[in-house]
Coordinates of C-alpha atoms in Angstrom, one line a residue:
M1151 CA -32.7 97.2 96.5
G1152 CA -32.1 94.0 95.1
V1153 CA -32.3 91.9 91.5
Y1154 CA -35.0 89.8 92.9
L1155 CA -35.4 90.7 96.4
N1156 CA -36.9 93.9 97.3
P1157 CA -36.6 94.7 93.0
G1158 CA -37.9 98.3 93.6
S1159 CA -40.7 100.2 91.9
G1160 CA -38.7 101.3 88.7
R1161 CA -40.9 99.3 86.4
F1162 CA -44.0 100.6 88.0
E1163 CA -43.0 104.1 87.5
E1164 CA -42.5 103.4 83.9
S1165 CA -46.2 102.5 84.0
I1166 CA -47.4 105.7 85.5
A1167 CA -44.8 108.1 83.3
S1168 CA -46.5 106.4 80.1
E1169 CA -48.6 108.7 78.1
I1170 CA -51.5 106.4 78.7
Y1171 CA -51.9 104.5 82.2
V1172 CA -55.0 103.2 83.5
D1173 CA -55.4 103.1 87.4
K1174 CA -55.8 99.5 88.4
T1175 CA -54.3 100.4 92.0
K1176 CA -57.7 99.1 93.3
L1177 CA -56.8 95.7 93.1
I1178 CA -54.5 96.3 96.0
E1179 CA -57.5 96.7 98.1
Y1180 CA -58.6 93.2 97.3
T1181 CA -54.8 91.8 98.3
N1182 CA -54.6 93.4 101.3
K1183 CA -57.7 91.4 102.3
I1184 CA -56.4 88.3 102.1
L1185 CA -52.6 89.2 103.5
G1186 CA -51.8 86.6 105.9
T1187 CA -55.1 84.7 105.4
E1188 CA -55.6 81.2 104.3
Q1189 CA -56.6 82.9 101.0
K1190 CA -53.2 84.3 100.5
Y1191 CA -52.6 82.4 97.6
L1192 CA -53.9 84.1 94.5
C1193 CA -53.2 82.9 90.5
V1194 CA -54.6 85.3 88.2
S1195 CA -54.4 83.9 84.5
R1196 CA -54.9 86.4 81.0
P1197 CA -53.9 86.5 77.5
R1198 CA -50.3 88.3 76.8
R1199 CA -50.9 92.0 76.6
F1200 CA -53.6 92.3 79.4
G1201 CA -51.6 93.7 81.7
K1202 CA -50.3 90.8 83.6
S1203 CA -46.5 92.1 84.2
M1204 CA -47.7 95.6 84.7
T1205 CA -49.9 94.6 87.9
A1206 CA -47.1 92.3 89.3
N1207 CA -44.8 95.4 89.1
M1208 CA -47.9 97.2 90.7
L1209 CA -47.4 95.1 94.0
A1210 CA -44.0 94.7 93.9
A1211 CA -44.0 98.9 94.3
Y1212 CA -46.6 98.7 97.0
Y1213 CA -45.4 96.2 99.4
G1214 CA -41.7 96.5 98.8
K1215 CA -40.2 97.0 102.3
K1216 CA -36.8 98.9 100.9
N1217 CA -39.3 101.2 98.8
I1218 CA -40.9 104.8 99.4
T1219 CA -43.4 105.0 97.1
R1220 CA -46.3 106.8 98.7
E1221 CA -46.2 109.6 96.5
L1222 CA -45.9 107.2 93.7
F1223 CA -49.6 106.3 94.6
Q1224 CA -50.4 109.6 95.3
G1225 CA -53.9 110.4 93.7
L1226 CA -54.4 106.7 92.6
Q1227 CA -57.2 105.0 93.9
I1228 CA -55.8 102.5 96.5
E1229 CA -54.8 105.7 98.3
K1230 CA -58.6 106.0 99.4
S1231 CA -58.6 102.6 101.2
S1232 CA -58.3 102.2 104.6
S1233 CA -55.8 99.6 104.1
F1234 CA -53.6 101.9 101.7
E1235 CA -51.0 102.9 104.9
K1236 CA -51.5 99.7 106.8
N1237 CA -49.5 97.9 104.3
L1238 CA -47.4 100.0 102.0
N1239 CA -44.0 99.1 102.1
K1240 CA -44.1 96.9 104.7
Y1241 CA -42.9 93.6 103.4
H1242 CA -39.9 91.8 101.8
V1243 CA -40.9 91.3 98.4
I1244 CA -39.7 88.1 96.1
F1245 CA -40.2 88.7 92.9
L1246 CA -39.5 85.9 90.2
N1247 CA -39.9 85.9 86.0
M1248 CA -40.0 82.4 85.3
Q1249 CA -39.6 83.2 82.0
D1250 CA -36.0 84.6 82.3
F1251 CA -34.9 81.6 84.5
L1252 CA -36.3 79.3 82.0
S1253 CA -34.5 80.8 79.0
K1254 CA -31.1 80.5 81.0
A1255 CA -31.6 77.1 81.7
D1256 CA -31.1 73.8 80.0
N1257 CA -33.4 71.9 81.9
I1258 CA -36.0 72.3 84.9
W1259 CA -33.8 71.0 87.2
Q1260 CA -30.9 73.7 86.3
M1261 CA -33.8 76.2 86.3
R1262 CA -34.8 75.3 89.9
E1263 CA -31.1 75.4 90.6
L1264 CA -30.9 79.1 89.3
I1265 CA -34.2 80.1 91.1
E1266 CA -32.8 78.4 94.7
K1267 CA -29.1 80.3 94.3
A1268 CA -30.8 83.7 93.1
I1269 CA -32.9 84.0 96.2
L1270 CA -30.3 82.2 98.6
R1271 CA -28.1 85.1 97.6
E1272 CA -29.9 87.8 98.4
L1273 CA -31.5 86.1 101.7
F1274 CA -28.0 86.0 102.7
R1275 CA -27.4 89.5 101.9
E1276 CA -30.2 90.7 103.6
Y1277 CA -30.0 88.4 107.0
P1278 CA -26.1 87.7 107.4
K1279 CA -26.4 87.1 111.2
V1280 CA -28.6 83.9 110.7
D1281 CA -27.3 80.9 112.0
Y1282 CA -28.4 78.7 108.7
P1283 CA -28.1 74.6 109.6
D1284 CA -28.0 74.4 105.8
K1285 CA -27.1 77.3 103.3
E1286 CA -28.5 75.4 100.4
D1287 CA -31.6 74.5 101.9
L1288 CA -34.2 77.5 100.3
V1289 CA -37.0 76.5 102.4
G1290 CA -34.9 75.8 105.6
V1291 CA -33.2 79.0 105.4
W1292 CA -36.3 80.9 104.9
Q1293 CA -38.0 79.3 107.8
E1294 CA -35.0 80.2 110.1
I1295 CA -35.3 83.7 109.1
Y1296 CA -38.9 83.7 109.8
A1297 CA -38.0 81.7 113.4
E1298 CA -35.5 84.7 113.9
Y1299 CA -36.9 87.9 112.8
A1300 CA -40.7 87.2 112.1
D1301 CA -40.6 88.9 108.9
S1302 CA -42.9 87.7 106.3
F1303 CA -42.6 87.6 102.8
V1304 CA -45.0 88.6 99.6
V1305 CA -43.9 86.5 96.8
I1306 CA -44.8 87.5 93.3
I1307 CA -44.4 85.2 90.4
D1308 CA -44.5 86.4 86.6
E1309 CA -44.9 83.7 83.9
W1310 CA -45.7 81.4 86.4
D1311 CA -46.9 79.0 83.3
C1312 CA -44.1 79.3 80.8
I1313 CA -43.0 75.7 81.6
F1314 CA -46.5 74.5 80.2
R1315 CA -46.3 76.4 77.1
E1316 CA -42.5 75.7 76.1
K1317 CA -42.0 72.5 77.5
R1318 CA -45.3 71.3 76.5
D1319 CA -44.6 67.3 76.5
D1320 CA -42.4 67.1 79.5
K1321 CA -44.8 65.6 81.9
L1322 CA -41.7 64.8 83.8
A1323 CA -40.4 68.5 83.9
Q1324 CA -43.9 69.9 84.7
K1325 CA -44.5 67.6 87.5
Y1326 CA -41.5 68.7 89.1
Y1327 CA -42.1 72.1 88.6
L1328 CA -45.4 71.8 90.6
D1329 CA -43.7 70.3 93.0
F1330 CA -40.8 72.9 93.8
L1331 CA -43.6 75.6 93.7
R1332 CA -45.7 73.5 96.2
N1333 CA -42.6 72.8 98.3
M1334 CA -41.5 76.5 98.1
L1335 CA -45.0 78.2 99.3
K1336 CA -47.8 75.8 100.8
D1337 CA -48.7 76.4 104.3
K1338 CA -45.4 78.4 104.9
T1339 CA -45.7 81.0 107.3
Y1340 CA -43.1 83.1 106.2
I1341 CA -45.5 83.7 103.2
K1342 CA -47.5 86.8 103.8
L1343 CA -48.6 86.8 100.1
A1344 CA -48.1 84.2 97.2
Y1345 CA -49.2 86.2 93.9
M1346 CA -49.0 84.4 90.2
T1347 CA -49.9 85.4 87.0
G1348 CA -49.5 83.9 83.7
I1349 CA -51.6 83.1 80.8
L1350 CA -53.1 79.2 81.8
P1351 CA -54.8 78.4 84.7
I1352 CA -53.0 75.8 87.3
K1353 CA -52.5 72.4 85.6
K1354 CA -54.6 69.7 86.6
Y1355 CA -53.8 65.8 86.9
G1356 CA -54.1 63.4 89.8
S1357 CA -52.4 64.3 93.0
H1358 CA -50.9 66.9 91.0
S1359 CA -53.7 69.0 90.3
A1360 CA -50.9 70.9 91.8
L1361 CA -51.1 73.8 94.0
N1362 CA -54.6 73.6 95.4
M1363 CA -53.9 76.2 98.0
F1364 CA -54.4 78.7 95.3
D1365 CA -57.9 80.5 94.2
E1366 CA -57.6 80.9 90.7
Y1367 CA -59.0 83.9 88.5
S1368 CA -59.4 83.3 84.8
M1369 CA -60.9 84.5 81.3
I1370 CA -63.6 81.4 82.2
E1371 CA -64.3 83.0 86.0
P1372 CA -62.4 86.1 86.9
D1373 CA -65.0 86.6 89.8
A1374 CA -64.2 89.5 91.8
L1375 CA -60.8 90.5 89.8
A1376 CA -63.1 90.9 86.4
E1377 CA -62.9 94.2 86.3
Y1378 CA -58.7 94.3 86.7
I1379 CA -58.4 91.8 83.8
G1380 CA -58.1 94.4 81.0
F1381 CA -59.8 98.2 80.4
T1382 CA -63.7 98.6 81.1
E1383 CA -65.9 99.9 79.1
Q1384 CA -66.2 102.9 81.1
E1385 CA -62.3 103.4 81.1
V1386 CA -62.4 103.0 77.6
K1387 CA -64.5 105.7 76.9
V1388 CA -62.8 108.4 78.8
L1389 CA -59.9 107.5 76.8
C1390 CA -62.0 107.9 73.2
A1391 CA -62.8 111.4 74.5
R1392 CA -59.4 112.2 75.5
Y1393 CA -58.4 110.9 72.3
D1394 CA -61.2 112.0 70.1
M1395 CA -61.6 108.4 68.9
D1396 CA -64.9 107.0 67.9
F1397 CA -66.3 104.8 70.6
G1398 CA -68.5 102.4 68.3
E1399 CA -65.3 102.1 66.3
V1400 CA -63.3 101.0 69.3
K1401 CA -66.0 98.7 70.7
K1402 CA -66.2 96.8 67.3
W1403 CA -62.2 96.5 67.4
Y1404 CA -61.4 95.6 70.8
D1405 CA -64.5 94.8 72.5
G1406 CA -66.0 91.4 73.3
Y1407 CA -64.8 89.7 76.6
L1408 CA -67.6 89.4 78.6
F1409 CA -67.9 88.6 82.1
R1410 CA -70.8 88.4 84.7
D1411 CA -72.6 91.2 85.7
N1412 CA -72.4 92.4 81.8
L1413 CA -68.8 93.6 82.2
H1414 CA -67.2 94.2 79.2
I1415 CA -63.4 94.2 79.1
Y1416 CA -61.2 95.2 76.2
S1417 CA -57.7 94.2 75.0
P1418 CA -55.5 96.8 76.7
K1419 CA -52.6 96.6 74.6
S1420 CA -55.0 97.2 71.4
V1421 CA -56.8 100.3 72.7
V1422 CA -53.8 102.1 73.8
S1423 CA -52.1 101.6 70.2
A1424 CA -55.2 102.8 68.8
M1425 CA -55.4 105.8 70.9
R1426 CA -51.8 106.6 70.4
S1427 CA -52.0 106.0 66.4
G1428 CA -54.7 107.2 65.8
R1429 CA -56.0 104.2 63.4
F1430 CA -57.7 100.8 63.9
G1431 CA -56.1 97.7 63.6
T1432 CA -54.7 94.5 64.8
Y1433 CA -52.1 95.4 67.5
W1434 CA -52.7 92.7 70.0
N1435 CA -52.3 89.9 67.4
K1436 CA -49.0 90.8 66.2
T1437 CA -48.0 90.0 69.5
E1438 CA -48.3 86.4 68.5
T1439 CA -48.2 84.4 65.4
F1440 CA -50.9 83.2 63.9
E1441 CA -49.3 79.8 63.1
A1442 CA -50.6 78.8 67.2
L1443 CA -54.1 79.6 66.5
R1444 CA -53.7 77.6 62.8
D1445 CA -52.2 74.6 64.6
Y1446 CA -54.9 74.4 67.0
I1447 CA -58.0 75.2 65.1
N1448 CA -56.5 72.4 62.2
M1449 CA -56.6 69.5 64.9
N1450 CA -58.8 66.6 63.6
F1451 CA -61.2 66.4 66.4
N1452 CA -65.0 65.8 65.5
G1453 CA -66.9 68.9 65.0
L1454 CA -64.0 71.4 65.4
K1455 CA -64.0 72.7 61.9
D1456 CA -67.8 73.2 62.0
S1457 CA -67.5 74.8 65.3
V1458 CA -64.9 77.3 63.8
V1459 CA -66.8 77.8 60.5
G1460 CA -69.8 79.0 62.9
L1461 CA -67.8 80.9 65.1
L1462 CA -66.1 82.8 61.9
A1463 CA -70.2 83.4 61.0
G1464 CA -70.8 84.9 63.9
V1465 CA -72.6 82.2 65.9
R1466 CA -72.0 81.0 69.3
K1467 CA -71.1 77.8 70.3
K1468 CA -72.1 76.2 73.8
I1469 CA -69.3 74.1 75.1
D1470 CA -68.3 71.9 78.0
I1471 CA -65.2 73.4 79.7
G1472 CA -64.5 70.9 82.5
T1473 CA -62.4 68.6 80.6
F1474 CA -59.7 70.9 80.1
A1475 CA -56.6 69.9 81.5
N1476 CA -55.1 73.6 81.6
D1477 CA -52.0 72.7 79.7
M1478 CA -51.8 73.1 75.7
T1479 CA -51.4 69.1 74.9
S1480 CA -53.9 67.2 76.6
L1481 CA -56.7 68.1 74.3
E1482 CA -59.2 65.4 73.6
T1483 CA -62.0 67.0 72.0
A1484 CA -62.8 69.8 70.3
D1485 CA -64.2 71.3 73.4
D1486 CA -60.6 71.2 74.9
V1487 CA -59.3 72.9 72.1
L1488 CA -62.2 76.0 72.3
T1489 CA -61.3 76.1 76.0
L1490 CA -57.5 76.4 75.4
L1491 CA -58.5 79.5 72.8
I1492 CA -60.3 81.2 75.6
H1493 CA -57.5 81.2 77.5
L1494 CA -55.3 82.7 75.0
G1495 CA -57.6 85.5 74.2
Y1496 CA -58.9 84.1 70.6
L1497 CA -62.3 83.1 72.0
G1498 CA -64.4 85.5 74.6
Y1499 CA -66.7 83.2 76.8
D1500 CA -70.1 83.5 78.3
P1501 CA -70.4 81.9 81.8
V1502 CA -74.4 82.0 82.0
L1503 CA -75.0 80.5 78.8
E1504 CA -71.9 78.6 78.4
E1505 CA -70.9 79.5 75.1
V1506 CA -67.7 80.9 73.2
Y1507 CA -67.7 83.3 70.3
I1508 CA -65.2 85.4 68.3
P1509 CA -65.0 88.5 70.6
N1510 CA -64.2 91.4 68.0
T1511 CA -63.2 92.3 64.7
E1512 CA -59.5 92.1 65.4
V1513 CA -59.6 88.7 66.6
A1514 CA -61.7 87.7 63.4
T1515 CA -59.0 88.9 61.4
E1516 CA -56.6 86.5 63.2
F1517 CA -58.8 83.9 62.5
V1518 CA -59.1 84.5 59.1
N1519 CA -55.4 84.5 58.6
A1520 CA -55.6 81.1 60.7
V1521 CA -57.9 79.7 58.3
K1522 CA -56.2 80.5 55.1
S1523 CA -52.8 79.0 56.4
A1524 CA -54.6 76.2 57.2
G1525 CA -55.7 75.6 54.0
W1526 CA -59.2 76.1 54.3
D1527 CA -59.8 77.5 51.1
E1528 CA -63.5 77.3 50.7
V1529 CA -64.0 79.4 53.8
V1530 CA -61.4 81.8 52.6
R1531 CA -63.2 82.5 49.3
A1532 CA -66.8 82.8 51.2
V1533 CA -65.2 85.7 53.2
K1534 CA -63.7 87.1 50.3
N1535 CA -66.8 87.4 48.3
S1536 CA -68.8 88.2 51.0
E1537 CA -68.1 92.0 50.2
E1538 CA -69.5 91.2 46.6
L1539 CA -72.7 89.7 48.0
L1540 CA -73.5 92.4 50.3
E1541 CA -73.5 95.0 47.2
A1542 CA -75.6 92.3 45.4
T1543 CA -77.8 92.5 48.3
W1544 CA -77.8 96.5 48.5
R1545 CA -78.8 96.6 44.5
G1546 CA -81.5 94.3 45.2
D1547 CA -80.6 91.8 42.7
E1548 CA -82.1 88.6 44.0
E1549 CA -81.1 86.3 42.1
A1550 CA -77.1 87.0 42.6
V1551 CA -77.9 86.5 46.5
A1552 CA -79.2 83.3 46.3
D1553 CA -76.5 81.9 44.2
G1554 CA -74.0 83.4 46.6
I1555 CA -75.4 81.9 49.3
E1556 CA -75.8 78.5 47.6
V1557 CA -71.9 78.6 46.8
V1558 CA -71.1 79.2 50.7
H1559 CA -73.2 76.3 51.5
M1560 CA -71.9 74.0 48.7
E1561 CA -68.4 74.8 49.6
T1562 CA -68.5 74.7 53.3
S1563 CA -70.3 71.7 53.8
I1564 CA -71.8 72.1 57.1
L1565 CA -72.6 68.5 57.9
S1566 CA -76.1 69.0 59.9
Y1567 CA -77.5 71.5 57.2
N1568 CA -81.3 70.7 58.1
D1569 CA -82.7 73.6 59.5
E1570 CA -83.1 77.3 60.0
N1571 CA -80.0 77.5 62.6
A1572 CA -77.8 75.9 60.0
L1573 CA -79.4 78.1 57.0
S1574 CA -78.7 81.0 59.9
C1575 CA -74.9 79.9 59.9
I1576 CA -74.5 79.8 56.3
L1577 CA -75.9 83.4 55.6
M1578 CA -73.8 84.9 58.1
L1579 CA -70.7 83.3 57.0
A1580 CA -71.8 84.6 53.0
Y1581 CA -72.4 88.2 54.7
Y1582 CA -69.0 87.8 56.7
S1583 CA -67.6 91.6 55.8
A1584 CA -71.4 93.0 56.7
R1585 CA -69.5 93.6 60.0
N1586 CA -67.6 96.0 58.5
Y1587 CA -70.9 98.4 58.2
Y1588 CA -73.4 96.8 60.7
T1589 CA -74.0 95.4 64.4
S1590 CA -75.5 92.1 63.3
V1591 CA -78.4 90.9 66.1
R1592 CA -80.0 87.4 65.8
E1593 CA -83.6 87.3 67.2
L1594 CA -84.0 90.4 67.7
P1595 CA -87.5 91.1 69.7
A1596 CA -89.4 93.2 67.0
G1597 CA -93.1 93.6 66.8
K1598 CA -95.1 90.2 67.6
G1599 CA -91.8 88.2 67.5
F1600 CA -88.2 87.7 66.7
A1601 CA -86.7 88.8 63.9
D1602 CA -84.3 86.1 62.5
I1603 CA -81.0 88.4 61.7
V1604 CA -80.9 92.3 61.7
Y1605 CA -78.1 94.5 60.5
L1606 CA -77.9 97.9 61.8
P1607 CA -75.7 100.4 60.3
R1608 CA -72.9 101.9 62.5
K1609 CA -72.4 104.7 63.0
S1610 CA -69.8 105.3 60.2
S1611 CA -71.5 103.6 57.7
M1612 CA -75.0 105.5 58.2
D1613 CA -75.4 105.6 54.3
K1614 CA -75.8 102.3 54.5
P1615 CA -79.6 100.6 54.2
A1616 CA -80.7 98.5 57.4
M1617 CA -81.4 95.2 56.8
L1618 CA -83.9 92.8 58.2
V1619 CA -83.6 88.9 57.2
E1620 CA -86.0 86.2 57.7
L1621 CA -85.1 82.8 57.1
K1622 CA -87.4 80.0 55.7
W1623 CA -87.0 75.9 55.5
D1624 CA -88.3 74.2 52.9
K1625 CA -91.0 76.8 52.2
S1626 CA -90.7 80.3 50.4
A1627 CA -88.7 83.4 50.3
E1628 CA -92.1 85.1 49.9
S1629 CA -93.7 83.7 52.7
A1630 CA -90.8 84.8 54.6
I1631 CA -91.2 88.5 53.8
A1632 CA -94.9 88.2 54.4
Q1633 CA -94.0 86.9 57.9
I1634 CA -92.0 90.1 58.4
K1635 CA -94.8 92.2 57.7
E1636 CA -97.7 90.0 59.4
K1637 CA -95.6 89.9 62.7
R1638 CA -94.9 93.8 62.1
Y1639 CA -91.1 93.1 62.7
I1640 CA -90.3 96.3 60.8
K1641 CA -91.9 98.6 63.9
A1642 CA -88.5 97.9 65.6
L1643 CA -86.6 99.7 62.7
D1644 CA -89.1 102.7 62.3
G1645 CA -85.8 104.8 62.3
Y1646 CA -84.7 103.3 59.2
N1647 CA -87.7 103.5 57.2
G1648 CA -86.7 104.4 53.6
N1649 CA -83.4 103.0 54.2
L1650 CA -84.6 99.6 55.3
L1651 CA -84.2 96.0 53.0
L1652 CA -86.5 93.4 54.0
I1653 CA -84.5 90.3 52.8
G1654 CA -86.3 87.1 52.7
I1655 CA -84.4 83.7 52.7
N1656 CA -85.5 80.2 51.6
Y1657 CA -84.0 76.6 51.3
D1658 CA -85.6 74.2 48.9
K1659 CA -85.1 70.4 50.3
N1660 CA -86.0 69.2 47.2
S1661 CA -84.7 71.3 44.5
K1662 CA -81.6 71.7 47.2
K1663 CA -81.7 75.5 46.2
H1664 CA -81.8 78.8 47.7
Q1665 CA -84.2 81.7 47.2
C1666 CA -84.4 85.2 47.8
V1667 CA -86.8 87.6 47.7
I1668 CA -85.5 91.5 48.5
E1669 CA -87.8 94.4 49.4
K1670 CA -87.0 98.3 50.0
V1671 CA -89.2 99.8 52.8
L1672 CA -90.3 103.1 51.2
T1673 CA -91.0 106.6 53.7

């Protein structure tokens, strides 16, 4: 067993021995399919604390030629696969954590030297009898070994993108690094599988659109690997039953990463921490400082601040992800910033509608911290005062509700405040704290149409009234209530009769004032 060549299975053994281990070994069935094919290059990117290193350690444990891990995988999903025995412990594994090498080096050239020396030292130890023409040429040494023994290697690279995160502005170092990886990996018969994982997808620029032999799986397009990005909803339900945790609360706090086929993915670190501690809170966010988020949302791109305010309010934003260069500095538009935040885990992405959104309560809390630190005092006040507005609504204080919405509108200054969509954004920001008690649904199919906004009490807040909100632009709040009744929106909330509020909100363009009418539905 070596340090970088066949490092053993110890780290994966620790994962399995942990109090909570969720079996993701079926991923190996996929990597077995692409072994030794033109698709043998795989780059998987996802946010911090989403299990990247654990997956890398799992692959090292399974493929490592010096390992004896049949018992380790006993009872796990991969054991049922027909490819399990065929590839178990059959290949030499080279495992590189690029962050470790970068932390020991003063520059990228020294980092490359450290990597090559580390690999060469262990290859020479494993293959001492080969006649090497040039012992300093890593690729040449590898090719000589393959020519002599026909031994194939599985290369696993963790934190592959650390250069692009820590040396963000050093374009020369980044290109040199990409050239190094390409030269070491591309079109090499000694590579049986190359698996890279990090936060960012592969950097794009010109002829260095780099490492184009890799198939990429990311938070935007995880495709066949979506269920391995984090915990699935079914896996979370099993943990909730085991730890007697309210699934609805877990969903509110940690769900929100939605992929194709309606697959919901949860933040693994957060779910595990909540189960073990027995309480809900911001766990994943504690692994990152909010300064990074603050700096990105505070960039002076046209429309970015309005987009963030809308996202905080719970409104989705359609974006173009195509111009993002897959780094943290080549940001030219608000959409580039929002795309980066998808990869960092601060935003969810709907690939069908091409929309971004704040995925859950945990991340929303981080956004509030970030805007507070960024000096967005008007937004912070709106969030802070939202509890008072909600209580005024429950009391039926129409004047206080209208005044509260008015304050949010005036202070946040949404530029395009000219239709019901803008009014909806302001309203949802004004009712920010409602997410502590309610699940909000926009455009809920009801009766003969769609209710603008419906607030349904969560399981833990069933003492709160359901709220059905209809918005009007330059009409009247009374006409909003009348529409609710005429189109029988109430039928969709029959179960809440006796504990249901009808709320009509109107904005008058001439007076530039909001009006509110609140009615309680009697049983």
